[in-house]
XYZ file of C-alpha atoms in Angstrom:
499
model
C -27.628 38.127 -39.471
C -30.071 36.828 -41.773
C -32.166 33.351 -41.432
C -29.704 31.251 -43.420
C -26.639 32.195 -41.338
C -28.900 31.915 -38.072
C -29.679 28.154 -38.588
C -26.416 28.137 -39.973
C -24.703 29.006 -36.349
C -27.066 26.671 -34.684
C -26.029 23.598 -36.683
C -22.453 24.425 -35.744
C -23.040 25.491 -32.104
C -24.982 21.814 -32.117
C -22.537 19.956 -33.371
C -19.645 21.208 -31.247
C -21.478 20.751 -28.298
C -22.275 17.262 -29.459
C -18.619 16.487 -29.871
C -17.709 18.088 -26.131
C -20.550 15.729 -25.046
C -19.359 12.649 -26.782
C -15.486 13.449 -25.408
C -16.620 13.937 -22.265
C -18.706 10.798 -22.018
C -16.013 9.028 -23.395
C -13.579 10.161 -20.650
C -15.853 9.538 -18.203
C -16.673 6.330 -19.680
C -13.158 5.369 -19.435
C -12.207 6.666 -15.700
C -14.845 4.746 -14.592
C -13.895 1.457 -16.060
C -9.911 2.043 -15.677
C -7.914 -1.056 -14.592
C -4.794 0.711 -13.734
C -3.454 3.998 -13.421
C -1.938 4.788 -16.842
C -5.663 4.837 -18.043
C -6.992 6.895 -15.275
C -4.132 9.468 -15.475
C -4.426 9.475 -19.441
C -5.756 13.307 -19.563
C -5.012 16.952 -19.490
C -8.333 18.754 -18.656
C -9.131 17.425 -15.438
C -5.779 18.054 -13.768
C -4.970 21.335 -12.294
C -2.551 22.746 -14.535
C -2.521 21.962 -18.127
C -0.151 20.728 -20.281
C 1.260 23.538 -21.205
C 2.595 24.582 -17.662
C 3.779 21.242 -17.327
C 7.747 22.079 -18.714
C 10.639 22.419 -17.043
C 12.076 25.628 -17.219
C 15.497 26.546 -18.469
C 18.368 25.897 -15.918
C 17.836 24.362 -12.607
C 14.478 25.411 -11.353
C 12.189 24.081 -8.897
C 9.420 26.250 -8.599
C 7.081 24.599 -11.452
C 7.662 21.071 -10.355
C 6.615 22.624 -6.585
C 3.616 24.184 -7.786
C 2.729 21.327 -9.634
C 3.299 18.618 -6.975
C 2.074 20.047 -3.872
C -1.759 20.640 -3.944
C -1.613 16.264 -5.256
C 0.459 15.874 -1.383
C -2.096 14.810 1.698
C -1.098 14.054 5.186
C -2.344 11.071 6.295
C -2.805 10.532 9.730
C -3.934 6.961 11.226
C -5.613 5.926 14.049
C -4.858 2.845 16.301
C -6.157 1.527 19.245
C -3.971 0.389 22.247
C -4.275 -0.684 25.411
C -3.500 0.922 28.713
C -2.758 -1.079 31.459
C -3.982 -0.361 35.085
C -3.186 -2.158 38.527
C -6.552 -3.783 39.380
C -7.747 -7.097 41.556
C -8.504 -10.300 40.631
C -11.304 -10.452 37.790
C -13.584 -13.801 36.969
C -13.440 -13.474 33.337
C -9.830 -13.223 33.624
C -9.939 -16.192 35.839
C -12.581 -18.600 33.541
C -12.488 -16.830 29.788
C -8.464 -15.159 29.668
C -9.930 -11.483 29.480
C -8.987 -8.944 31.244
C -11.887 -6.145 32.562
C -11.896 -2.730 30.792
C -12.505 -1.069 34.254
C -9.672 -3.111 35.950
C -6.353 -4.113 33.894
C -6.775 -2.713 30.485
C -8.258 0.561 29.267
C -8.643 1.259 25.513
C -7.276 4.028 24.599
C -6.049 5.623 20.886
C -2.890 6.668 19.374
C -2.101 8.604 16.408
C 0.621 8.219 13.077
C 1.737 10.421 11.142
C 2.743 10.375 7.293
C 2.071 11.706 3.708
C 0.522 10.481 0.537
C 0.301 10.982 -3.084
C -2.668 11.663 -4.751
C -2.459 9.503 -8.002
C -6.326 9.666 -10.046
C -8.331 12.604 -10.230
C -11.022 10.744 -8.014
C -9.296 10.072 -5.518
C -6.655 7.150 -5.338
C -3.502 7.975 -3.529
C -0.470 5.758 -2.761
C 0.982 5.879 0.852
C 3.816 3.503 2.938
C 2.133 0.289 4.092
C 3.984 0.863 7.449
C 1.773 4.413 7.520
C -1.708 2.767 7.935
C -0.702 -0.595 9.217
C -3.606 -1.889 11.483
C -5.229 1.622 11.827
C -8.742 1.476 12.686
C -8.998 5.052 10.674
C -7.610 7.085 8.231
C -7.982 10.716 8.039
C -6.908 12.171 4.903
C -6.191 15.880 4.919
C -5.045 18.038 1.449
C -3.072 21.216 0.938
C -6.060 22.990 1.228
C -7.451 21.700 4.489
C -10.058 19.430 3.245
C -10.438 16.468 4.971
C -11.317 13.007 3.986
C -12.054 9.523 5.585
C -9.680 7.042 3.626
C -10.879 3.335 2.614
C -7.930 1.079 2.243
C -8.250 -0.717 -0.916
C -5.572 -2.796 -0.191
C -1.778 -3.327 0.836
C 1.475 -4.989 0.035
C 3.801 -5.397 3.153
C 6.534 -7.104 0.911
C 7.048 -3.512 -0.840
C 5.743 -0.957 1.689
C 2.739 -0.047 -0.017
C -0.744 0.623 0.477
C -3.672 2.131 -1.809
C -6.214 4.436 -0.670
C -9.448 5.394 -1.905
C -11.245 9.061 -1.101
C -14.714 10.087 -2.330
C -13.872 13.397 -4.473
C -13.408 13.934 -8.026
C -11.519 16.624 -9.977
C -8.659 16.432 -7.923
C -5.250 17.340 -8.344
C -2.743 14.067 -8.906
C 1.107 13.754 -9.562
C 1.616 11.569 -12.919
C 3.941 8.393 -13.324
C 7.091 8.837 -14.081
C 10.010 7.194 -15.112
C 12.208 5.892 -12.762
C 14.366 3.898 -14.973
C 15.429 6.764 -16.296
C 16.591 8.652 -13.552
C 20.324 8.999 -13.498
C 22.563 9.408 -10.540
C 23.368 13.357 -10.321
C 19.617 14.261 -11.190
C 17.966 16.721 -9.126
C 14.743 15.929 -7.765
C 12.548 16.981 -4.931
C 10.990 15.237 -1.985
C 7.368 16.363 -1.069
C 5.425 15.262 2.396
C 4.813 16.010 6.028
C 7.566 15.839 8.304
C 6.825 16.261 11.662
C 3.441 17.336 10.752
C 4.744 20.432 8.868
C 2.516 20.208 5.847
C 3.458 20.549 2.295
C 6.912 20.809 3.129
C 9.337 20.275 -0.599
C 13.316 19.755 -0.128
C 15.450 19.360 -2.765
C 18.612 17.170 -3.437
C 19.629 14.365 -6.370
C 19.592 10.937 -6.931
C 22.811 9.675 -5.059
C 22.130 6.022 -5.903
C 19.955 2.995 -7.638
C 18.909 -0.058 -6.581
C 19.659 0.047 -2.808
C 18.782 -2.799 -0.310
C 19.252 -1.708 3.035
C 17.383 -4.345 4.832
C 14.050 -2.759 6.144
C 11.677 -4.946 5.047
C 12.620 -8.515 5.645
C 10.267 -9.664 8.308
C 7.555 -9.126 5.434
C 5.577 -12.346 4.822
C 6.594 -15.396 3.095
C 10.518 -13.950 2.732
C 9.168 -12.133 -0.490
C 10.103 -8.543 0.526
C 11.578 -6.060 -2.398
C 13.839 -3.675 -1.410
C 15.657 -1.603 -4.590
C 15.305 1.803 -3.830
C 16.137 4.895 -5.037
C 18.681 6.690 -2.650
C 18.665 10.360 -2.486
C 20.177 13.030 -0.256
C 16.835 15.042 -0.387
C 15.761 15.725 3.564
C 13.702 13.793 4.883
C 12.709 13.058 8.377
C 9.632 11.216 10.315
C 5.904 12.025 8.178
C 7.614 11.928 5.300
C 6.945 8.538 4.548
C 4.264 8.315 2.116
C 5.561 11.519 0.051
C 6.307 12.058 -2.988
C 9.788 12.098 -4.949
C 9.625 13.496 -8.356
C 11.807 15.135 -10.923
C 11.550 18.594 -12.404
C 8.881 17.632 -14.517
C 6.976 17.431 -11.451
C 6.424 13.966 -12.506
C 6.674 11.319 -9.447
C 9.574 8.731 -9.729
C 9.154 7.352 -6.540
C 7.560 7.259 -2.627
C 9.799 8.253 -0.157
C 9.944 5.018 2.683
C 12.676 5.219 4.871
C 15.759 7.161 6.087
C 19.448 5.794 7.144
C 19.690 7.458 10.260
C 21.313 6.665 13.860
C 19.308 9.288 15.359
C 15.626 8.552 14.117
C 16.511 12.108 12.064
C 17.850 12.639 8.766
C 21.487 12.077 8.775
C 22.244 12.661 4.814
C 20.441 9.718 2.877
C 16.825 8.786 2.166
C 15.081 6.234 0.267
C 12.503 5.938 -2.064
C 10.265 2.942 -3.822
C 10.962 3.650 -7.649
C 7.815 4.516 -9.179
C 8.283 1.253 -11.562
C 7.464 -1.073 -9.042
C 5.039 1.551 -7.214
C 2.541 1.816 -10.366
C 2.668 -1.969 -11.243
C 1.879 -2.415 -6.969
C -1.134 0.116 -7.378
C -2.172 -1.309 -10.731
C -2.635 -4.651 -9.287
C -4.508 -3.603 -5.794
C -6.974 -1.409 -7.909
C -7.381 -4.284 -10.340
C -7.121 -7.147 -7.757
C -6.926 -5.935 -4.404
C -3.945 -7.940 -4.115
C -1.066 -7.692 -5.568
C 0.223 -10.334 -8.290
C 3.586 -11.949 -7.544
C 5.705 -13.276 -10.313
C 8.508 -15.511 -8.921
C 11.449 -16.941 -10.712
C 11.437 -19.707 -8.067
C 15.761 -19.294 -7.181
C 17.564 -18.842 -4.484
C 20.622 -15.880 -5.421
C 23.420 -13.853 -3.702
C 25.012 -10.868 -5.225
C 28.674 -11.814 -6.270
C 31.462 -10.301 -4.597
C 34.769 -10.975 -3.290
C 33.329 -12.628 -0.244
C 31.069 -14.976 -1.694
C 34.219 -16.100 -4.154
C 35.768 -16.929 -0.702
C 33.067 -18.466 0.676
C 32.561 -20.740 -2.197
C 36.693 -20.982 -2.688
C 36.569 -20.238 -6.652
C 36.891 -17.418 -9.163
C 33.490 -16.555 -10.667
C 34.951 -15.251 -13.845
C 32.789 -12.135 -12.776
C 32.938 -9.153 -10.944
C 29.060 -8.345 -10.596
C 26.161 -10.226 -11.110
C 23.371 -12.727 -9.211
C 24.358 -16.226 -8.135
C 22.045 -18.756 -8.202
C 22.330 -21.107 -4.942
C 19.257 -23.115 -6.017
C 16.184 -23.436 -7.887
C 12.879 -24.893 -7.151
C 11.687 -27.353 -8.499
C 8.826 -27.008 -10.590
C 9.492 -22.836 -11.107
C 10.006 -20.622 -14.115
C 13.762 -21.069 -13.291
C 14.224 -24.706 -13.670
C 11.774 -24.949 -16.416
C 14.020 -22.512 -18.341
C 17.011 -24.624 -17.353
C 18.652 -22.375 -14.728
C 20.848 -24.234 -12.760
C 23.035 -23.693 -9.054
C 26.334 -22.112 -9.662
C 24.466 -19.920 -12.427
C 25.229 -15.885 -12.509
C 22.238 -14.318 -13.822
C 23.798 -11.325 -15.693
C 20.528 -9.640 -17.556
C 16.655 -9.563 -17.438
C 14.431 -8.215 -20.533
C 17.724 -6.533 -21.881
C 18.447 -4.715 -18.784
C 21.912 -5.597 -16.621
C 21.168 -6.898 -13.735
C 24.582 -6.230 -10.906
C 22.754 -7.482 -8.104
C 19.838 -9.163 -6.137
C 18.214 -5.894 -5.677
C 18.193 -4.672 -9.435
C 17.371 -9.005 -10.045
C 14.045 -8.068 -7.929
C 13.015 -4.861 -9.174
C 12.684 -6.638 -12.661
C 11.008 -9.815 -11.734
C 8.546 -7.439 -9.171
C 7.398 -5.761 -12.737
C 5.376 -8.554 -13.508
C 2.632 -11.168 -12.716
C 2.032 -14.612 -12.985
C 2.107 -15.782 -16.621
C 4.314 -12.912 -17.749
C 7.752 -14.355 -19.782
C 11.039 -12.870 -18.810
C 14.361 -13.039 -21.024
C 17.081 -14.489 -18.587
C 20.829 -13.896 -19.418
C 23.026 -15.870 -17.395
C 26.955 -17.342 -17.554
C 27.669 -20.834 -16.669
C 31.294 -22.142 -16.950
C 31.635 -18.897 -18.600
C 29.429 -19.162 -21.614
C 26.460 -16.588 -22.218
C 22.935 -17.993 -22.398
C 19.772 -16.089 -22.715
C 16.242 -18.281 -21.880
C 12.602 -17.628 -21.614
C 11.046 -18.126 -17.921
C 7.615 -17.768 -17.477
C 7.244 -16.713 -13.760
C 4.574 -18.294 -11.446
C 3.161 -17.120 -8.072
C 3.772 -18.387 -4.776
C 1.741 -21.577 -5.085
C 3.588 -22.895 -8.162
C 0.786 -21.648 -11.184
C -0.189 -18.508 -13.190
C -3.334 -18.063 -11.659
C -4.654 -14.419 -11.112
C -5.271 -13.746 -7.015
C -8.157 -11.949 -6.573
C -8.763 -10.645 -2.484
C -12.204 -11.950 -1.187
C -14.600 -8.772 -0.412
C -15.329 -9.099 3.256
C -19.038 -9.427 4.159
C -19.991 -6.149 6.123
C -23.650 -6.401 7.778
C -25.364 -3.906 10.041
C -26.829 -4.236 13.479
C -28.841 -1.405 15.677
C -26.335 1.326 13.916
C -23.410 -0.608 14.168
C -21.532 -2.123 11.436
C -19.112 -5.371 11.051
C -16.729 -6.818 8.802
C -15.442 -9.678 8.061
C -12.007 -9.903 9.524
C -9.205 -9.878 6.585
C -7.277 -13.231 6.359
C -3.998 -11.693 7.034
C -5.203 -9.774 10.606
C -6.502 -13.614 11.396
C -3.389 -15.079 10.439
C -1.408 -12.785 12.616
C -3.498 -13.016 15.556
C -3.750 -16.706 15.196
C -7.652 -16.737 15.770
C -10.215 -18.987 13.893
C -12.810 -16.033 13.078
C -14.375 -12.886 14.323
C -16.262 -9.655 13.384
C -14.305 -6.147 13.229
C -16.321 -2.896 13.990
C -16.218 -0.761 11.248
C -18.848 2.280 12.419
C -20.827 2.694 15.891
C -23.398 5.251 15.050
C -25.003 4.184 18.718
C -24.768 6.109 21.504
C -25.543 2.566 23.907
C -22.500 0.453 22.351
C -20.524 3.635 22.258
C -20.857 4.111 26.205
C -20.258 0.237 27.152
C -17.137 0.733 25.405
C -16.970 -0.297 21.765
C -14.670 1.312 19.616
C -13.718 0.901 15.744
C -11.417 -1.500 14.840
C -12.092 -3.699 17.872
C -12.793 -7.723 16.563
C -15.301 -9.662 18.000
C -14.495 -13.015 19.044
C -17.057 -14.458 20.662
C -20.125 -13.667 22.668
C -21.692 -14.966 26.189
C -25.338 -14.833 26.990
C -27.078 -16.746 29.056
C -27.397 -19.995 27.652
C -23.402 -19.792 27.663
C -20.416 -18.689 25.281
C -20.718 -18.342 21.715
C -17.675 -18.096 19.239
C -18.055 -16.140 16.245
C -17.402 -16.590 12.553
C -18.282 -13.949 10.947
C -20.318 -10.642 10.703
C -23.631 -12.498 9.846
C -23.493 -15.057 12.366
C -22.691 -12.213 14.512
C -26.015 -10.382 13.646
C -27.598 -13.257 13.662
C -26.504 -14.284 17.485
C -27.521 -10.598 18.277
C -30.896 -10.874 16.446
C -31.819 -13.581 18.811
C -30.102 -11.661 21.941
C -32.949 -8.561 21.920
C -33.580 -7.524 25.538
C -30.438 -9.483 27.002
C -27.733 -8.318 28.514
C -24.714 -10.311 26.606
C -20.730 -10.200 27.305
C -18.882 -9.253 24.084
C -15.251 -10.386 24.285
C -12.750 -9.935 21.828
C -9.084 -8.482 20.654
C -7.722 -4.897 19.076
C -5.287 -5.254 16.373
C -2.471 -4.394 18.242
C -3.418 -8.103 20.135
C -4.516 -6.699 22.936
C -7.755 -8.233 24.676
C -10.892 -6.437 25.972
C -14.466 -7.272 26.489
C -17.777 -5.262 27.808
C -20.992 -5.772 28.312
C -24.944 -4.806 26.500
C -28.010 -4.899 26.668
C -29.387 -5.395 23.511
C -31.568 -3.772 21.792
């Protein structure tokens, strides 16, 4: 080689390694500023299998999508506290404050749930059933290949069954988005979790139905619960929730929730949350930390024979959404929907019933138009709502960040609005961590809420984690009574000296 091609080569080797740089910067760049998951799942390299691999094979085959799937599948086991209760005597605080003694009536003690996840970014975002980690104190993340994680919990949606988790790990494997409107009935697919703590355990079956409401969810706040599921006679049984459905692809159409079952086994037909209102739930909790509710502001029915009884008319109609009433002041009286209305389409896409209705609406937030087609007296009209949230606007939600402060090696929270609102309690502090051995020995555990305090100059309530810190600041070298209530709603209190 002489000199010329020698610089030569270096120029070239520079400038290819430049451009690696600059891609790789850029990608980087870009995960760490993603606001939802189409951005962060928008590569090839970081995944575990490329592209290439990613085909389905000739003829029914279900080996790829298996291989693909499965490493991007975590158990997910949660940790609550409960209470124990013991036969004991008579107890002043009981008597004076309403709390019972740990060493006398109530004993803390821990249980443990069981379910699956999905792995969704390649740092470590995964999607799991609400009902999974509801009011766990911990969440233990374990993968395919026994590594284990502590889960945060970004955030949740109870009126879809969903809940976003965050672990600290890059270069993970993660299942990509599919479709799920275009799933057909007859498809195969293949369900992917934990059941009864069997790990990476993949059935296979097809899509049996769309659009299902079977009624699980409707004690979800504010009546606002979403239930059009994707029904599928895939096996699945208890720690399956969580999991993943996909199709051959190995892409994931939807998270398996919920099983119709006598038995509390599976008894021919599970259900899953169609990955079109799963990616727009985890878009807006990454984005948010709550999710965005676009409401058309009616009240509907699905139309059947029975409701044409009930109202004692022919609907001119065999399928379609009947509009009882509409609010006033919504997207649905502003675009001139009135009662008696059948609502008969949504963005170009039929809508037979309430459920289908939902899933379309759920697609969107605040602000966002939607093309209504409805009949009334027979005649076809097609308007323009723009959908508003629950308080009557299009204002973007955003979830407060909780203060978390630190005291002697143990840290509090905040408590989150919707624990406070369930307990019915004014304020408090939640133990997040105890890395001390003296609180850990007078009984504190994680997850347990501080309520209020008494020292010796008398009882103190509590706000918040800094007024909490700062009661404690001014309690070194006294022995205080910490009272207070698990999430489950069970009470408990013990006492410290501080130090």
């Amino acid at each position: 080689m002489n000199k010329k091609q020698f610089f030569l080569s270096i120029v070239l080797a520079s400038l290819i390694g430049g451009i690696v740089a600059l891609a790789g910067a850029s990608y980087l760049s870009k995960q760490n500023t993603a606001s939802n998951f189409a951005e962060k799942q928008d590569t090839s390299f970081v995944n575990w299998l490329s592209d290439d691999k990613f085909t389905v094979p000739d003829g029914i085959n279900f080996v790829a999508s298996a291989q693909q799937v499965t490493p991007a599948v975590v158990h997910v086991k949660s940790t609550l506290s409960i209470t124990q209760r013991q036969r004991g005597g008579g107890d002043p605080f009981e008597e004076f404050f309403g709390f019972r003694s740990p060493n006398r009536d109530q004993m803390p003690q821990e249980a443990r749930s069981s379910g699956s996840g999905v792995i969704i970014s390649e740092d470590g975002y995964i999607v799991t059933n609400n009902h999974v980690i509801e009011n766990a104190t911990k969440v233990d993340i374990s993968l395919e290949n026994n590594a284990r994680y502590t889960a945060r919990v970004i955030g949740t949606d109870p009126t879809t069954d969903l809940a976003l988790l965050k672990i600290e790990e890059k270069g993970l494997p993660f299942v990509k988005f599919g479709d799920s409107d275009m799933t057909k009935i007859g498809e195969w697919v293949l369900a992917v979790g934990n059941p009864f703590d069997l790990t990476s355990t993949v059935t296979a079956g097809i899509i049996s139905a769309k659009a299902r409401n079977i009624g699980i969810l409707r004690s979800a706040e504010n009546n606002l619960s979403i239930e059009s599921f994707l029904q599928t006679d895939a096996v699945v049984n208890q720690g399956n929730s969580g999991g993943a459905l996909v199709n051959l692809a190995g892409e994931l159409i939807g998270i398996n929730t919920a099983i119709a079952s006598r038995t509390g086994t599976f008894n021919g037909y599970a259900f899953a949350i169609p990955s079109s209102i799963v990616k727009k739930v985890m878009d807006d909790l990454l984005e948010f930390g709550t999710v965005q509710r676009g409401l058309l502001g009616v009240t509907i029915r699905d139309v059947t024979p029975d409701l044409e009884e009930e109202l004692d008319k022919k609907l001119g109609v065999s399928q379609g959404v009947y509009v009882f009433g509409v609010n006033e002041g919504s997207g649905g009286k502003e675009a001139g929907l009135q009662e008696g209305d059948i609502i008969i389409g949504v963005d170009g896409s039929r809508t037979n019933s309430v459920a289908k209705l939902q899933e379309m609406v759920a697609r969107k937030r605040p602000g966002d138009k939607v093309d209504i087609k409805y009949l009334r007296n027979g005649k076809e009209i097609t308007a323009s709502a723009t959908l508003k949230n629950i308080s009557g606007d299009t204002k973007v939600v955003r979830k407060e960040v909780p203060v978390v402060a630190s005291f002697g090696g143990v840290k509090f929270e905040d408590i989150k609005p919707n624990i406070k609102d369930r307990l019915k309690i004014r304020g408090g502090a939640s133990i997040i961590s105890i890395e001390n051995d003296t609180w850990k020995k007078s009984g504190a555990k994680v997850g347990f809420i501080i309520t209020s305090v008494i020292g010796p100059e008398g009882r103190y309530r509590i706000s918040g984690a800094n007024d909490l810190i700062a009661l404690l600041e001014d309690s070194k070298g006294e022995e205080i009574v910490i009272l207070g209530v698990y999430p489950n709603g069970q009470e408990y209190y013990f006492e410290i000296q501080v130090e």
